[in-house]
mmCIF file of C-alpha atoms in Angstrom:
data_model
loop_
_atom_site.group_PDB
_atom_site.id
_atom_site.type_symbol
_atom_site.label_atom_id
_atom_site.label_comp_id
_atom_site.label_asym_id
_atom_site.label_seq_id
_atom_site.Cartn_x
_atom_site.Cartn_y
_atom_site.Cartn_z
ATOM 1 C CA UNK H 12 109.688 84.796 99.517
ATOM 2 C CA UNK H 13 110.357 88.378 100.626
ATOM 3 C CA UNK H 14 108.038 91.374 100.238
ATOM 4 C CA UNK H 15 109.733 92.722 97.095
ATOM 5 C CA UNK H 16 109.563 89.376 95.298
ATOM 6 C CA UNK H 17 105.921 88.879 96.274
ATOM 7 C CA UNK H 18 105.037 92.338 95.046
ATOM 8 C CA UNK H 19 106.937 91.785 91.790
ATOM 9 C CA UNK H 20 105.096 88.509 91.161
ATOM 10 C CA UNK H 21 101.711 90.192 91.567
ATOM 11 C CA UNK H 22 102.844 93.148 89.456
ATOM 12 C CA UNK H 23 103.795 90.864 86.556
ATOM 13 C CA UNK H 24 100.310 89.355 86.603
ATOM 14 C CA UNK H 25 98.773 92.823 86.542
ATOM 15 C CA UNK H 26 101.128 93.931 83.759
ATOM 16 C CA UNK H 27 99.916 91.081 81.552
ATOM 17 C CA UNK H 28 96.379 92.436 81.885
ATOM 18 C CA UNK H 29 97.595 95.949 81.101
ATOM 19 C CA UNK H 30 99.535 94.812 78.011
ATOM 20 C CA UNK H 31 96.446 93.096 76.645
ATOM 21 C CA UNK H 32 94.405 96.235 77.231
ATOM 22 C CA UNK H 33 97.066 98.383 75.533
ATOM 23 C CA UNK H 34 97.119 96.114 72.465
ATOM 24 C CA UNK H 35 93.359 96.449 72.106
ATOM 25 C CA UNK H 36 93.600 100.191 72.656
ATOM 26 C CA UNK H 37 96.380 100.679 70.088
ATOM 27 C CA UNK H 38 94.498 98.706 67.440
ATOM 28 C CA UNK H 39 91.541 101.060 67.798
ATOM 29 C CA UNK H 40 93.748 104.143 67.322
ATOM 30 C CA UNK H 41 94.488 103.027 63.749
ATOM 31 C CA UNK H 42 90.846 103.610 62.759
ATOM 32 C CA UNK H 43 89.998 106.948 61.174
ATOM 33 C CA UNK H 44 88.807 109.625 63.572
ATOM 34 C CA UNK H 45 85.087 109.578 62.680
ATOM 35 C CA UNK H 46 84.951 105.810 62.612
ATOM 36 C CA UNK H 47 86.853 105.602 65.892
ATOM 37 C CA UNK H 48 84.167 107.583 67.704
ATOM 38 C CA UNK H 49 81.417 105.249 66.542
ATOM 39 C CA UNK H 50 83.386 102.039 66.910
ATOM 40 C CA UNK H 51 84.785 102.930 70.333
ATOM 41 C CA UNK H 52 81.377 103.946 71.660
ATOM 42 C CA UNK H 53 79.790 100.811 70.282
ATOM 43 C CA UNK H 54 82.459 98.522 71.658
ATOM 44 C CA UNK H 55 82.201 99.901 75.172
ATOM 45 C CA UNK H 56 78.427 100.295 74.995
ATOM 46 C CA UNK H 57 78.603 103.884 76.220
ATOM 47 C CA UNK H 58 74.954 104.490 75.398
ATOM 48 C CA UNK H 59 73.538 101.265 76.794
ATOM 49 C CA UNK H 60 72.059 102.617 80.051
ATOM 50 C CA UNK H 61 69.681 105.538 80.245
ATOM 51 C CA UNK H 62 69.418 108.030 83.094
ATOM 52 C CA UNK H 63 66.266 107.457 85.141
ATOM 53 C CA UNK H 64 64.456 110.234 86.988
ATOM 54 C CA UNK H 65 63.573 109.883 90.641
ATOM 55 C CA UNK H 66 59.934 109.393 91.546
ATOM 56 C CA UNK H 67 59.537 110.048 95.269
ATOM 57 C CA UNK H 68 56.352 110.329 97.296
ATOM 58 C CA UNK H 69 55.395 110.027 100.950
ATOM 59 C CA UNK H 70 55.360 106.233 100.684
ATOM 60 C CA UNK H 71 58.836 105.958 99.172
ATOM 61 C CA UNK H 72 61.284 104.190 101.484
ATOM 62 C CA UNK H 73 64.912 105.148 102.018
ATOM 63 C CA UNK H 74 65.894 101.813 100.510
ATOM 64 C CA UNK H 75 64.040 102.734 97.303
ATOM 65 C CA UNK H 76 65.756 106.120 97.185
ATOM 66 C CA UNK H 77 69.194 104.537 97.556
ATOM 67 C CA UNK H 78 68.293 102.062 94.829
ATOM 68 C CA UNK H 79 67.176 104.934 92.611
ATOM 69 C CA UNK H 80 70.557 106.601 93.003
ATOM 70 C CA UNK H 81 72.125 103.749 91.067
ATOM 71 C CA UNK H 82 70.070 104.715 88.011
ATOM 72 C CA UNK H 83 70.177 108.500 88.465
ATOM 73 C CA UNK H 84 73.158 108.993 86.170
ATOM 74 C CA UNK H 85 74.966 111.687 88.119
ATOM 75 C CA UNK H 86 76.840 112.764 89.960
ATOM 76 C CA UNK H 87 78.099 111.515 93.331
ATOM 77 C CA UNK H 88 74.690 110.002 94.053
ATOM 78 C CA UNK H 89 75.437 107.181 91.650
ATOM 79 C CA UNK H 90 78.855 106.673 93.242
ATOM 80 C CA UNK H 91 77.179 106.414 96.648
ATOM 81 C CA UNK H 92 74.857 103.666 95.412
ATOM 82 C CA UNK H 93 77.763 101.859 93.740
ATOM 83 C CA UNK H 94 79.809 102.110 96.933
ATOM 84 C CA UNK H 95 77.039 100.435 98.921
ATOM 85 C CA UNK H 96 76.879 97.582 96.410
ATOM 86 C CA UNK H 97 80.661 97.106 96.521
ATOM 87 C CA UNK H 98 80.654 96.998 100.314
ATOM 88 C CA UNK H 99 77.797 94.480 100.300
ATOM 89 C CA UNK H 100 79.724 92.164 97.981
ATOM 90 C CA UNK H 101 82.906 92.623 99.990
ATOM 91 C CA UNK H 102 81.194 91.769 103.288
ATOM 92 C CA UNK H 103 79.399 88.774 101.773
ATOM 93 C CA UNK H 104 82.628 87.398 100.244
ATOM 94 C CA UNK H 105 83.759 84.754 102.735
ATOM 95 C CA UNK H 106 87.307 84.620 101.373
ATOM 96 C CA UNK H 107 87.852 88.370 101.733
ATOM 97 C CA UNK H 108 89.931 89.907 104.528
ATOM 98 C CA UNK H 109 88.306 93.279 105.188
ATOM 99 C CA UNK H 110 89.939 96.485 106.429
ATOM 100 C CA UNK H 111 88.196 99.505 107.936
ATOM 101 C CA UNK H 112 90.142 102.765 108.040
ATOM 102 C CA UNK H 113 88.937 106.132 109.277
ATOM 103 C CA UNK H 114 90.211 109.494 110.485
ATOM 104 C CA UNK H 115 90.059 110.531 114.122
ATOM 105 C CA UNK H 116 87.728 113.508 113.777
ATOM 106 C CA UNK H 117 84.887 111.259 112.624
ATOM 107 C CA UNK H 118 84.756 109.631 116.072
ATOM 108 C CA UNK H 119 83.942 112.998 117.647
ATOM 109 C CA UNK H 120 80.610 112.940 115.785
ATOM 110 C CA UNK H 121 77.590 110.684 116.203
ATOM 111 C CA UNK H 122 79.062 108.478 113.477
ATOM 112 C CA UNK H 123 81.108 106.875 116.255
ATOM 113 C CA UNK H 124 78.006 104.752 116.837
ATOM 114 C CA UNK H 125 78.084 103.452 113.265
ATOM 115 C CA UNK H 126 81.791 102.646 113.466
ATOM 116 C CA UNK H 127 81.091 100.826 116.728
ATOM 117 C CA UNK H 128 78.247 98.821 115.181
ATOM 118 C CA UNK H 129 80.262 97.840 112.095
ATOM 119 C CA UNK H 130 82.930 96.439 114.396
ATOM 120 C CA UNK H 131 80.344 94.948 116.765
ATOM 121 C CA UNK H 132 78.721 93.142 113.828
ATOM 122 C CA UNK H 133 82.106 91.855 112.612
ATOM 123 C CA UNK H 134 81.837 93.499 109.208
ATOM 124 C CA UNK H 135 85.619 93.986 109.224
ATOM 125 C CA UNK H 136 88.656 91.963 110.246
ATOM 126 C CA UNK H 137 91.078 94.790 110.972
ATOM 127 C CA UNK H 138 90.839 98.476 111.918
ATOM 128 C CA UNK H 139 93.473 101.000 110.858
ATOM 129 C CA UNK H 140 93.033 104.453 112.335
ATOM 130 C CA UNK H 141 94.719 107.380 114.105
ATOM 131 C CA UNK H 142 95.490 108.215 117.717
ATOM 132 C CA UNK H 143 92.833 110.923 117.564
ATOM 133 C CA UNK H 144 90.202 108.226 117.055
ATOM 134 C CA UNK H 145 91.364 106.539 120.262
ATOM 135 C CA UNK H 146 91.278 109.836 122.149
ATOM 136 C CA UNK H 147 87.694 110.625 121.146
ATOM 137 C CA UNK H 148 86.514 107.061 121.730
ATOM 138 C CA UNK H 149 87.891 106.998 125.269
ATOM 139 C CA UNK H 150 86.759 110.541 126.099
ATOM 140 C CA UNK H 151 83.215 109.882 124.869
ATOM 141 C CA UNK H 152 83.085 106.656 126.892
ATOM 142 C CA UNK H 153 83.227 108.737 130.068
ATOM 143 C CA UNK H 154 81.991 112.219 129.109
ATOM 144 C CA UNK H 155 79.973 114.230 126.590
ATOM 145 C CA UNK H 156 80.709 116.331 123.515
ATOM 146 C CA UNK H 157 78.451 119.220 122.532
ATOM 147 C CA UNK H 158 77.058 120.875 119.412
ATOM 148 C CA UNK H 159 78.731 124.133 118.413
ATOM 149 C CA UNK H 160 79.266 126.226 115.300
ATOM 150 C CA UNK H 161 82.058 126.670 112.766
ATOM 151 C CA UNK H 162 82.009 130.434 113.305
ATOM 152 C CA UNK H 163 82.360 130.682 117.077
ATOM 153 C CA UNK H 164 84.952 133.016 118.601
ATOM 154 C CA UNK H 165 87.943 130.777 119.322
ATOM 155 C CA UNK H 166 89.613 133.265 121.657
ATOM 156 C CA UNK H 167 86.453 133.277 123.767
ATOM 157 C CA UNK H 168 86.390 129.457 123.762
ATOM 158 C CA UNK H 169 90.024 129.365 124.877
ATOM 159 C CA UNK H 170 89.209 131.591 127.836
ATOM 160 C CA UNK H 171 86.328 129.261 128.747
ATOM 161 C CA UNK H 172 88.562 126.173 128.351
ATOM 162 C CA UNK H 173 86.466 124.742 125.542
ATOM 163 C CA UNK H 174 88.042 123.067 122.510
ATOM 164 C CA UNK H 175 86.396 123.462 119.086
ATOM 165 C CA UNK H 176 86.569 120.646 116.545
ATOM 166 C CA UNK H 177 84.740 122.042 113.531
ATOM 167 C CA UNK H 178 81.253 122.621 114.886
ATOM 168 C CA UNK H 179 81.677 120.309 117.882
ATOM 169 C CA UNK H 180 82.595 121.627 121.333
ATOM 170 C CA UNK H 181 84.681 119.662 123.836
ATOM 171 C CA UNK H 182 85.200 120.978 127.377
ATOM 172 C CA UNK H 183 88.886 120.722 128.260
ATOM 173 C CA UNK H 184 88.122 118.576 131.310
ATOM 174 C CA UNK H 185 86.269 116.106 129.070
ATOM 175 C CA UNK H 186 89.378 115.487 126.984
ATOM 176 C CA UNK H 187 93.055 115.663 128.015
ATOM 177 C CA UNK H 188 92.721 115.596 131.818
ATOM 178 C CA UNK H 189 90.013 112.933 131.637
ATOM 179 C CA UNK H 190 92.062 110.703 129.334
ATOM 180 C CA UNK H 191 95.052 110.986 131.673
ATOM 181 C CA UNK H 192 92.897 110.140 134.697
ATOM 182 C CA UNK H 193 91.477 107.037 132.989
ATOM 183 C CA UNK H 194 94.493 105.760 131.041
ATOM 184 C CA UNK H 195 97.253 105.942 133.665
ATOM 185 C CA UNK H 196 95.580 103.416 136.041
ATOM 186 C CA UNK H 197 94.846 101.109 133.089
ATOM 187 C CA UNK H 198 98.481 101.250 131.971
ATOM 188 C CA UNK H 199 99.607 100.565 135.543
ATOM 189 C CA UNK H 200 97.338 97.510 135.725
ATOM 190 C CA UNK H 201 98.583 96.296 132.347
ATOM 191 C CA UNK H 202 102.176 96.803 133.496
ATOM 192 C CA UNK H 203 101.631 94.866 136.728
ATOM 193 C CA UNK H 204 100.133 91.921 134.844
ATOM 194 C CA UNK H 205 102.991 91.832 132.320
ATOM 195 C CA UNK H 206 105.826 92.953 134.613
ATOM 196 C CA UNK H 207 107.761 89.692 134.542
ATOM 197 C CA UNK H 208 107.580 89.522 130.755
ATOM 198 C CA UNK H 209 108.631 93.152 130.385
ATOM 199 C CA UNK H 210 111.609 92.777 132.711
ATOM 200 C CA UNK H 211 112.777 89.485 131.241
ATOM 201 C CA UNK H 212 116.111 89.715 129.473
ATOM 202 C CA UNK H 213 114.740 87.390 126.813
ATOM 203 C CA UNK H 214 112.102 89.995 125.964
ATOM 204 C CA UNK H 215 113.827 91.439 122.903
ATOM 205 C CA UNK H 216 110.786 93.317 121.640
ATOM 206 C CA UNK H 217 108.564 95.895 123.241
ATOM 207 C CA UNK H 218 104.794 95.747 123.404
ATOM 208 C CA UNK H 219 102.719 96.007 120.252
ATOM 209 C CA UNK H 220 100.497 99.114 120.321
ATOM 210 C CA UNK H 221 97.516 96.922 119.387
ATOM 211 C CA UNK H 222 98.186 94.777 122.472
ATOM 212 C CA UNK H 223 97.953 97.844 124.716
ATOM 213 C CA UNK H 224 94.819 99.042 122.924
ATOM 214 C CA UNK H 225 93.193 95.644 123.367
ATOM 215 C CA UNK H 226 93.678 95.941 127.131
ATOM 216 C CA UNK H 227 92.373 99.517 127.181
ATOM 217 C CA UNK H 228 89.310 98.389 125.210
ATOM 218 C CA UNK H 229 88.487 95.803 127.862
ATOM 219 C CA UNK H 230 88.083 98.659 130.377
ATOM 220 C CA UNK H 231 85.660 100.724 128.285
ATOM 221 C CA UNK H 232 81.883 100.468 127.973
ATOM 222 C CA UNK H 233 79.758 99.144 125.118
ATOM 223 C CA UNK H 234 79.487 102.563 123.454
ATOM 224 C CA UNK H 235 83.159 102.237 122.485
ATOM 225 C CA UNK H 236 84.478 100.834 119.206
ATOM 226 C CA UNK H 237 87.652 99.808 121.065
ATOM 227 C CA UNK H 238 85.525 97.749 123.451
ATOM 228 C CA UNK H 239 83.931 95.812 120.589
ATOM 229 C CA UNK H 240 87.219 95.387 118.748
ATOM 230 C CA UNK H 241 88.611 93.787 121.909
ATOM 231 C CA UNK H 242 85.522 91.630 122.421
ATOM 232 C CA UNK H 243 85.537 90.414 118.797
ATOM 233 C CA UNK H 244 89.316 89.940 118.616
ATOM 234 C CA UNK H 245 89.710 92.537 115.850
ATOM 235 C CA UNK H 246 93.161 94.182 115.848
ATOM 236 C CA UNK H 247 93.219 97.986 115.969
ATOM 237 C CA UNK H 248 96.342 99.224 114.203
ATOM 238 C CA UNK H 249 97.444 102.811 114.861
ATOM 239 C CA UNK H 250 100.720 103.489 113.002
ATOM 240 C CA UNK H 251 100.847 107.036 114.423
ATOM 241 C CA UNK H 252 100.215 105.933 118.001
ATOM 242 C CA UNK H 253 102.228 108.795 119.576
ATOM 243 C CA UNK H 254 100.333 111.509 117.685
ATOM 244 C CA UNK H 255 97.620 112.142 120.264
ATOM 245 C CA UNK H 256 96.562 112.060 123.897
ATOM 246 C CA UNK H 257 96.685 108.263 124.301
ATOM 247 C CA UNK H 258 100.173 108.086 122.817
ATOM 248 C CA UNK H 259 101.248 110.915 125.081
ATOM 249 C CA UNK H 260 99.965 108.992 128.103
ATOM 250 C CA UNK H 261 101.954 105.924 127.022
ATOM 251 C CA UNK H 262 105.072 108.100 126.765
ATOM 252 C CA UNK H 263 104.352 109.660 130.158
ATOM 253 C CA UNK H 264 103.982 106.223 131.760
ATOM 254 C CA UNK H 265 107.280 105.162 130.204
ATOM 255 C CA UNK H 266 109.063 108.019 131.983
ATOM 256 C CA UNK H 267 108.580 106.270 135.317
ATOM 257 C CA UNK H 268 108.589 102.708 133.936
ATOM 258 C CA UNK H 269 111.546 102.477 131.567
ATOM 259 C CA UNK H 270 110.966 98.788 130.918
ATOM 260 C CA UNK H 271 107.525 99.623 129.512
ATOM 261 C CA UNK H 272 108.452 99.867 125.849
ATOM 262 C CA UNK H 273 106.384 100.005 122.679
ATOM 263 C CA UNK H 274 107.481 98.416 119.409
ATOM 264 C CA UNK H 275 105.383 99.649 116.466
ATOM 265 C CA UNK H 276 107.015 97.064 114.192
ATOM 266 C CA UNK H 277 105.130 94.278 115.939
ATOM 267 C CA UNK H 278 101.873 95.663 114.558
ATOM 268 C CA UNK H 279 103.445 95.645 111.116
ATOM 269 C CA UNK H 280 104.041 91.926 111.547
ATOM 270 C CA UNK H 281 100.355 91.467 112.377
ATOM 271 C CA UNK H 282 99.445 93.288 109.164
ATOM 272 C CA UNK H 283 101.925 91.321 107.073
ATOM 273 C CA UNK H 284 100.515 88.015 108.292
ATOM 274 C CA UNK H 285 96.960 89.122 107.514
ATOM 275 C CA UNK H 286 97.927 90.348 104.054
ATOM 276 C CA UNK H 287 99.960 87.321 102.994
ATOM 277 C CA UNK H 288 97.401 84.849 104.342
ATOM 278 C CA UNK H 289 94.505 86.602 102.590
ATOM 279 C CA UNK H 290 92.920 85.108 99.476
ATOM 280 C CA UNK H 291 91.206 88.424 98.754
ATOM 281 C CA UNK H 292 91.237 91.818 100.461
ATOM 282 C CA UNK H 293 88.884 94.777 100.605
ATOM 283 C CA UNK H 294 88.817 98.144 102.337
ATOM 284 C CA UNK H 295 86.330 100.794 103.361
ATOM 285 C CA UNK H 296 88.354 103.987 103.799
ATOM 286 C CA UNK H 297 86.643 106.963 105.411
ATOM 287 C CA UNK H 298 88.854 110.001 104.999
ATOM 288 C CA UNK H 299 92.474 110.070 103.924
ATOM 289 C CA UNK H 300 95.804 110.697 105.583
ATOM 290 C CA UNK H 301 97.788 108.090 107.464
ATOM 291 C CA UNK H 302 94.982 105.578 107.994
ATOM 292 C CA UNK H 303 94.130 105.449 104.283
ATOM 293 C CA UNK H 304 97.740 105.276 103.163
ATOM 294 C CA UNK H 305 98.678 102.522 105.611
ATOM 295 C CA UNK H 306 95.748 100.442 104.379
ATOM 296 C CA UNK H 307 96.769 100.847 100.751
ATOM 297 C CA UNK H 308 100.466 100.452 101.488
ATOM 298 C CA UNK H 309 100.254 96.990 102.968
ATOM 299 C CA UNK H 310 97.872 95.720 100.325
ATOM 300 C CA UNK H 311 100.392 96.360 97.557
ATOM 301 C CA UNK H 312 102.373 93.348 98.797
ATOM 302 C CA UNK H 313 99.653 90.950 97.695
ATOM 303 C CA UNK H 314 98.948 92.693 94.390
ATOM 304 C CA UNK H 315 96.395 95.203 95.657
ATOM 305 C CA UNK H 316 92.871 95.421 97.047
ATOM 306 C CA UNK H 317 90.089 93.499 95.314
ATOM 307 C CA UNK H 318 87.409 95.783 96.776
ATOM 308 C CA UNK H 319 87.869 99.442 97.670
ATOM 309 C CA UNK H 320 85.467 102.211 98.674
ATOM 310 C CA UNK H 321 86.917 105.598 99.590
ATOM 311 C CA UNK H 322 85.090 108.696 100.855
ATOM 312 C CA UNK H 323 86.800 112.080 100.715
ATOM 313 C CA UNK H 324 86.177 115.808 100.349
ATOM 314 C CA UNK H 325 89.774 116.444 99.259
ATOM 315 C CA UNK H 326 90.821 117.412 95.737
ATOM 316 C CA UNK H 327 93.357 115.440 93.736
ATOM 317 C CA UNK H 328 94.764 118.524 91.998
ATOM 318 C CA UNK H 329 97.274 119.274 94.766
ATOM 319 C CA UNK H 330 98.776 115.792 94.515
ATOM 320 C CA UNK H 331 97.784 114.894 98.069
ATOM 321 C CA UNK H 332 97.200 111.340 99.229
ATOM 322 C CA UNK H 333 93.866 112.368 100.714
ATOM 323 C CA UNK H 334 92.758 113.811 97.385
ATOM 324 C CA UNK H 335 93.915 110.850 95.313
ATOM 325 C CA UNK H 336 91.018 108.693 94.058
ATOM 326 C CA UNK H 337 91.170 104.938 94.476
ATOM 327 C CA UNK H 338 91.926 104.548 90.762
ATOM 328 C CA UNK H 339 95.291 106.277 91.207
ATOM 329 C CA UNK H 340 96.345 103.486 93.574
ATOM 330 C CA UNK H 341 96.101 101.026 90.658
ATOM 331 C CA UNK H 342 99.257 102.568 89.184
ATOM 332 C CA UNK H 343 101.073 101.780 92.441
ATOM 333 C CA UNK H 344 99.845 98.200 92.586
ATOM 334 C CA UNK H 345 97.845 98.959 95.735
ATOM 335 C CA UNK H 346 94.515 98.210 94.051
ATOM 336 C CA UNK H 347 94.135 95.450 91.457
ATOM 337 C CA UNK H 348 93.309 96.310 87.860
ATOM 338 C CA UNK H 349 90.102 94.281 88.122
ATOM 339 C CA UNK H 350 89.046 95.626 91.533
ATOM 340 C CA UNK H 351 85.508 96.698 92.281
ATOM 341 C CA UNK H 352 86.285 100.220 93.434
ATOM 342 C CA UNK H 353 84.820 103.701 93.717
ATOM 343 C CA UNK H 354 85.689 107.079 95.208
ATOM 344 C CA UNK H 355 82.792 109.001 96.740
ATOM 345 C CA UNK H 356 83.370 112.741 97.006
ATOM 346 C CA UNK H 357 81.335 113.657 100.067
ATOM 347 C CA UNK H 358 81.507 114.485 103.760
ATOM 348 C CA UNK H 359 81.680 111.160 105.589
ATOM 349 C CA UNK H 360 79.442 112.407 108.398
ATOM 350 C CA UNK H 361 76.726 113.110 105.813
ATOM 351 C CA UNK H 362 76.763 109.869 103.819
ATOM 352 C CA UNK H 363 77.888 107.207 106.316
ATOM 353 C CA UNK H 364 74.429 106.814 107.943
ATOM 354 C CA UNK H 365 72.926 106.117 104.512
ATOM 355 C CA UNK H 366 75.712 103.713 103.575
ATOM 356 C CA UNK H 367 75.289 101.760 106.794
ATOM 357 C CA UNK H 368 71.516 101.687 106.343
ATOM 358 C CA UNK H 369 72.056 100.299 102.855
ATOM 359 C CA UNK H 370 74.254 97.552 104.298
ATOM 360 C CA UNK H 371 71.939 96.425 107.102
ATOM 361 C CA UNK H 372 68.520 96.923 105.494
ATOM 362 C CA UNK H 373 66.885 93.831 104.009
#
């Protein structure tokens, strides 16, 4: 059964649910206006749960505060608490194939340690991210990043050969030149090991990006999320592999080793096998863009995600993918109609430590 037929089968099942909901909805519209307000509210139990005030003192634990958010009524605090509960259920569900997606900039912050620990603790089965995430992970494995400010003089920083990423400062020598120095020998070693396979006429396909990243991860230290993904046999899928320093180094190596070829479609095969073998799927998406879209895109072929938590600061009013809430993906068949899902409007670097605490605390 091909992808289109599989997707159509799942869509028909979802449409049956939607038709039933529409029938119930249309029957309620026939009621007079005043009655409709009362009946509709009663049927959905709109007024069944009261808003509870926080009561915090010096003995209140963080776990109690997070629990209190669930009953606080508004606004994003409640979504944060709900997101933690969804992720807990998703991780505890043994039949669920779990995806972790995140943007590259997040790895430049201290939240790299949380991403590393989630992968180290096998909370997820597959990582989908950007080349920027690889760049920062490798650079921080061998060097340091520094605190800065959003309002620094960028012309001055350029003269001092310091990159600014928001309010983080990265010395030039701690980034591009360092990555080249570290990656080229690793690629050469990988090439030497696989030379016969690469030069074989029967080798019709190039190397999967995830295969190269697995080898790179084996050469990093334990502070790296790539290291733990390699150690725990978790594929790292980077659909935009050439959009960054690591991808540039792969291209540069190819200039002198023309038989060293990369085939991004091989990673798509890995994803397709995971998706079609999955009984259930869930995703924790931190930030939007390519990593979020690729996660949603592949899950449409099995009828959509069963669990989905998305964190973003983007607005949906410009029609952007990054601004689109998880609920919008239901209309595309990328999230099931019955999914446990929530969109948290917040800066990931602010809320991720609390989310992770909520997941690991007893």
